[in-house]
Amino acid sequence: MTLLADQTSPTAQDAAEPARVVFATSPEHYRHWGLSVDGPVATLTLQVDEQGGLVPGYELKRNSYDLGVDIELYDATQRLRFEHPGVKAVVVTGGLDRMFCAGANIPMLAQSSHAWKVNFCKFTNETRNAMEDSTEFGGQTYLAALNGTAAGGGYELALACDQIVLVDDGSSAVSLPEVPLLGVLPGTGGLTRVVDKRHVRKDRADVFATRTEGARGATAVAWGLVDETVPLSRFPDAVRARAEAAAATSSRDGAQGVTLTPLAWSEDGDVVTLPHVQARLDRAGRRVDITIQGPDAPPPRGADAVLTQGVDYYPLALARELDALVLHLRTNELQLGTWVFRTRGDSQTVLAYDAQLEELAGDWFVNEVTHYLKRTLKRLDVTSRSLLAVIEPGSCFAGTLLEVALACDRQYMLDGVPEEELEGIDPAAGAAVLTVGPTNAGRYPMGNGLTRLQSRFHGHEDALAAVLAQTGEQLDAAAASELGLVTVTPDDLDWEEELRIVLEERASLSPDALTGMEANHRFVGPETLETKIFGRLTAWQNWIFLRPNASGPDGALRRYGSGTRAAYDTARV
Amino acid sequence: MTLLADQTSPTAQDAAEPARVVFATSPEHYRHWGLSVDGPVATLTLQVDEQGGLVPGYELKRNSYDLGVDIELYDATQRLRFEHPGVKAVVVTGGLDRMFCAGANIPMLAQSSHAWKVNFCKFTNETRNAMEDSTEFGGQTYLAALNGTAAGGGYELALACDQIVLVDDGSSAVSLPEVPLLGVLPGTGGLTRVVDKRHVRKDRADVFATRTEGARGATAVAWGLVDETVPLSRFPDAVRARAEAAAATSSRDGAQGVTLTPLAWSEDGDVVTLPHVQARLDRAGRRVDITIQGPDAPPPRGADAVLTQGVDYYPLALARELDALVLHLRTNELQLGTWVFRTRGDSQTVLAYDAQLEELAGDWFVNEVTHYLKRTLKRLDVTSRSLLAVIEPGSCFAGTLLEVALACDRQYMLDGVPEEELEGIDPAAGAAVLTVGPTNAGRYPMGNGLTRLQSRFHGHEDALAAVLAQTGEQLDAAAASELGLVTVTPDDLDWEEELRIVLEERASLSPDALTGMEANHRFVGPETLETKIFGRLTAWQNWIFLRPNASGPDGALRRYGSGTRAAYDTARV
């Protein structure tokens, strides 16, 4: 196989994209965001360090952002949920005069490879979805306090908030100038949220998204682009009043937070080791073998004991480790196209934790842990890698961990107790089983609003009912296959050969075709704001990113700021 | 503006794509399809003329198809609905030994420009949707009688049928080999219909769509890929039995059909004239001014009189002319990026026809006319052109014709009686009005299942109710604006300047960004099989079509059949 250059973006190869992006950070290391807490209201203030770009080659002027800025925002949203049980409203505002945020940095986009742009957009989309998740499920309502202009990705950030207040100073506006200025879409949810969340009329959305200057004042309110405009003199009070009103409706409680201490992440060659997750990178085979270790002790008793464990509480540790690994592999290991998931441990202990998550669902911390697991599993659903679950003796695909298998594109399950010696499999472990838990019936909806079991059996309600009727049963390969929970169930004689074939086959296929195919297969049935953003909007944006009109040498992204207008191929396609 | 070459498809420019594609045809001119009728069952037999390609450079081997083959299929589906009231089931089969259809012709795809591929896919998708529309609304159930292998687009054609019967001859199979063989998606609805219509389980869909040889026999049935496999000896009888059973459930009646005689299409320079539709092509301005003439006489009385008018019945004539014009402009005039819609005529007469369509809704012919109007309006929704409605004195945007305005991205309405002399406007016509009719409340759903009014007021139920409460009222610009039916309402002093500005602005924007923006704005709210195919699946396919892994010199489309495997950029994006 030859490595082809990204032909549509000739100079992108020259840009010094970092060999490795690190997602771990903490407030004391933030360069771009300030996080302050005042009673039930936290404030996130964006004041971007112009010289603090993640990659050389651009300055982050006018509160524009790159991936590094967004990594801090993601970290802040996570810490707010876990470290600040008393925060019930989060105000997002800008720290520059008359400028909230100018959106994604254009020179950064112009110099970036296609893969970098796509990964950047996916992560920023996930972070904005996480803000909506905080509002809906975390009892933390996000409010955008637009102290100045919110342009492009800046306004898209505001759109992810529950409420938007714009300062009325005669000049500050909200705008989506991507189409007229850059020849690309407001692809971080902008187009979708304007019409599907804010319910802006189609023709007004059209005017708004083609007008560089955007909208302000009464028009912005009348069209539904913002909730209110307030003169500068009353702006802080108005924002505070909204934040306090939102906080007053929150059911969030809890006195003591859980500090998200650094993960114990270690690497030895091509092996990444975390306390409960290990990844072995096979560069020749272009895959990653990921093994999740189940909990090694029963859950602690009661909410207080759970809180005392904090980051060491197994379900939270699992979510954090899996989240970190997914982000690392997705961004830094593009060549590893297949992720193979295994588990090791005791299914009953996994289910005991699940039972506790259910039992203590009203506890703020347990609620946060459950939703974090949900968000992490959602990351898998939109990951452009082939996902394969390998269910062997000694595995613990039960309840929450069964969701990992269900998120995969295929499930391979070894049938029976191996008589042959098989690499990595304990001959004393007995036959592989998997177990459906109560949690699989609803705790972890996908972006389409369905559970992974509902998606799997879409249009086959009887089959779904049959599976749920087996809740708690240890299902061997024959039973799992009969119920439709696994794809193939080779015996020990065929096992290694079957795995070898599927992994080699996967590595031989077009990575792009696999990405498109998996994105379509994974989301059946209904669509939501979220699936529209990741499916429809993102796909159109990725297409546009490749077109010469955007990324060619005379395209709008490359010509922006040059004083020369873009030269377009004027054919409509 | 410079015309940029399609940089990702270097040799596509060399291919001799025809300067003009003609969509008009009729059975006596078919080269690829046979149409026969036997009582209530019609049979469409595909037997492609290998030398009958629309474009030089490829042979249509193994019943593979290009746009020319699909134009005949579309014509046949239309004639079956209008010319054959007695046909209640349609069998689609292949005329070659052991070969149903090998799908879209690969050398054709490999040599085609990006725009050609995109337009080809859009039209083929619309034709397959039309087959489903026949099954659901026309009382003509489509059945795929797979006399041999159905590969790729061949199987996608079968998927558009209500039932699929596969011959059991030990070799014939259904398959979607696009991913493994060509590095592209089964983008003519394949991926979507397999999981969302046939409800094939995600992991099985993954296996199926990555396996060149596809599936046959018991597996094809068990997975839901086909409904039945039948040995060759029983095949004709089994198909006939299914067709007759389907026909027996049809409520379709009617003795005498309406022959779809050739349209009176004339051209004079850049003016296309049809009896009720005129298009003026402004190449310098890169737009088309389309004027629809309302009916010039009241509707004939009663179903018999309507049928006697046949193709001259105004609503059918309108649908046919608009349909033909849309196909022509979309395929042959890529440079004309904005379509401006005007109407001329009497609103009350338009509404009188609408009332008749409602009154005679149970009549087979009127039912067909209404659904044809619906399908034609749907073509507008997925047309990658900026659509602008211009509502002037003398116009008749009422009921069915109001749908044209609502399909547009913006609505410009002249406020008041012009005192200035304005080009093309009759000073005696009085102020422009528009009128909501009962038909706007439900006769013409979009692909998302909503009416255009429901889409426009998505999330604003009160506003929708207020509009529907004005049904039948002549709404002037102030009233229409207040109700949210129009975008802007300039008076005579500003009118021409406002139109000039918006048209110039539109022509200055990136055609790709407009396509992506409009595709997202037009479809709010719920999604359906149809919107998933046109939104998500098509967008991913268009992206993949641009990627070097498919269309580059070493990509899979170009290497197919060369004996050399594709060389992939193995990075996952």
Tab-separated table of N, CA, C and O in Angstrom, chain A residues 295 297-299 345-355 395-398 433-436 472-474:
chain	number	residue	atom	x	y	z
A	295	PRO	N	-14.285	-4.671	37.187
A	295	PRO	CA	-13.963	-4.300	38.571
A	295	PRO	C	-13.432	-5.523	39.325
A	295	PRO	O	-13.905	-6.639	39.128
A	297	ALA	N	-13.344	-5.747	42.652
A	297	ALA	CA	-13.952	-5.870	43.982
A	297	ALA	C	-15.400	-5.444	43.872
A	297	ALA	O	-15.766	-4.670	42.978
A	298	PRO	N	-16.250	-5.920	44.760
A	298	PRO	CA	-17.647	-5.499	44.705
A	298	PRO	C	-17.778	-4.013	45.005
A	298	PRO	O	-16.860	-3.396	45.562
A	299	PRO	N	-18.881	-3.411	44.614
A	299	PRO	CA	-19.035	-1.979	44.846
A	299	PRO	C	-19.068	-1.659	46.336
A	299	PRO	O	-19.498	-2.483	47.141
A	345	GLY	N	-12.674	-10.219	33.292
A	345	GLY	CA	-13.157	-10.004	34.656
A	345	GLY	C	-14.421	-10.793	34.930
A	345	GLY	O	-14.794	-11.699	34.184
A	346	ASP	N	-15.073	-10.369	35.960
A	346	ASP	CA	-16.227	-11.113	36.460
A	346	ASP	C	-17.531	-10.378	36.140
A	346	ASP	O	-17.751	-9.251	36.591
A	347	SER	N	-18.368	-11.029	35.360
A	347	SER	CA	-19.609	-10.381	34.919
A	347	SER	C	-20.506	-10.004	36.094
A	347	SER	O	-21.151	-8.950	36.085
A	348	GLN	N	-20.548	-10.858	37.105
A	348	GLN	CA	-21.456	-10.582	38.226
A	348	GLN	C	-21.038	-9.316	38.966
A	348	GLN	O	-21.884	-8.560	39.451
A	349	THR	N	-19.739	-9.089	39.019
A	349	THR	CA	-19.284	-7.864	39.685
A	349	THR	C	-19.629	-6.632	38.841
A	349	THR	O	-20.020	-5.587	39.370
A	350	VAL	N	-19.508	-6.775	37.511
A	350	VAL	CA	-19.934	-5.672	36.630
A	350	VAL	C	-21.409	-5.357	36.881
A	350	VAL	O	-21.812	-4.201	37.046
A	351	LEU	N	-22.199	-6.416	36.952
A	351	LEU	CA	-23.638	-6.208	37.137
A	351	LEU	C	-23.955	-5.659	38.528
A	351	LEU	O	-24.941	-4.929	38.701
A	352	ALA	N	-23.120	-5.987	39.494
A	352	ALA	CA	-23.330	-5.432	40.834
A	352	ALA	C	-23.133	-3.909	40.816
A	352	ALA	O	-23.880	-3.158	41.456
A	353	TYR	N	-22.124	-3.457	40.072
A	353	TYR	CA	-21.948	-2.008	39.930
A	353	TYR	C	-23.130	-1.387	39.188
A	353	TYR	O	-23.616	-0.319	39.543
A	354	ASP	N	-23.563	-2.082	38.141
A	354	ASP	CA	-24.733	-1.573	37.410
A	354	ASP	C	-25.930	-1.432	38.348
A	354	ASP	O	-26.669	-0.437	38.291
A	355	ALA	N	-26.119	-2.446	39.192
A	355	ALA	CA	-27.261	-2.400	40.114
A	355	ALA	C	-27.122	-1.203	41.052
A	355	ALA	O	-28.110	-0.534	41.379
A	395	SER	N	-14.043	-13.245	29.712
A	395	SER	CA	-14.495	-11.877	29.470
A	395	SER	C	-15.700	-11.559	30.340
A	395	SER	O	-16.297	-12.449	30.957
A	396	CYS	N	-16.046	-10.284	30.407
A	396	CYS	CA	-17.158	-9.859	31.266
A	396	CYS	C	-18.034	-8.843	30.528
A	396	CYS	O	-18.294	-7.749	31.016
A	397	PHE	N	-18.463	-9.216	29.331
A	397	PHE	CA	-19.380	-8.357	28.574
A	397	PHE	C	-20.778	-8.491	29.180
A	397	PHE	O	-21.600	-9.285	28.733
A	398	ALA	N	-21.019	-7.687	30.176
A	398	ALA	CA	-22.296	-7.714	30.884
A	398	ALA	C	-22.712	-6.274	31.152
A	398	ALA	O	-21.868	-5.410	31.413
A	433	VAL	N	-19.338	-16.183	28.043
A	433	VAL	CA	-20.762	-15.855	28.153
A	433	VAL	C	-20.893	-14.337	28.054
A	433	VAL	O	-19.931	-13.600	28.236
A	434	LEU	N	-22.082	-13.921	27.726
A	434	LEU	CA	-22.370	-12.493	27.888
A	434	LEU	C	-23.722	-12.375	28.579
A	434	LEU	O	-24.543	-13.302	28.554
A	435	THR	N	-23.917	-11.234	29.217
A	435	THR	CA	-25.085	-11.080	30.071
A	435	THR	C	-25.740	-9.725	29.834
A	435	THR	O	-25.081	-8.685	29.920
A	436	VAL	N	-27.013	-9.788	29.503
A	436	VAL	CA	-27.783	-8.547	29.376
A	436	VAL	C	-28.173	-8.098	30.781
A	436	VAL	O	-28.608	-8.917	31.596
A	472	GLY	N	-30.077	-10.895	32.869
A	472	GLY	CA	-29.468	-11.555	34.024
A	472	GLY	C	-28.965	-12.957	33.745
A	472	GLY	O	-28.203	-13.508	34.539
A	473	GLU	N	-29.368	-13.541	32.626
A	473	GLU	CA	-28.929	-14.898	32.309
A	473	GLU	C	-27.538	-14.879	31.669
A	473	GLU	O	-27.232	-14.000	30.872
A	474	GLN	N	-26.750	-15.869	32.013
A	474	GLN	CA	-25.449	-16.006	31.362
A	474	GLN	C	-25.663	-16.713	30.028
A	474	GLN	O	-26.008	-17.891	29.987
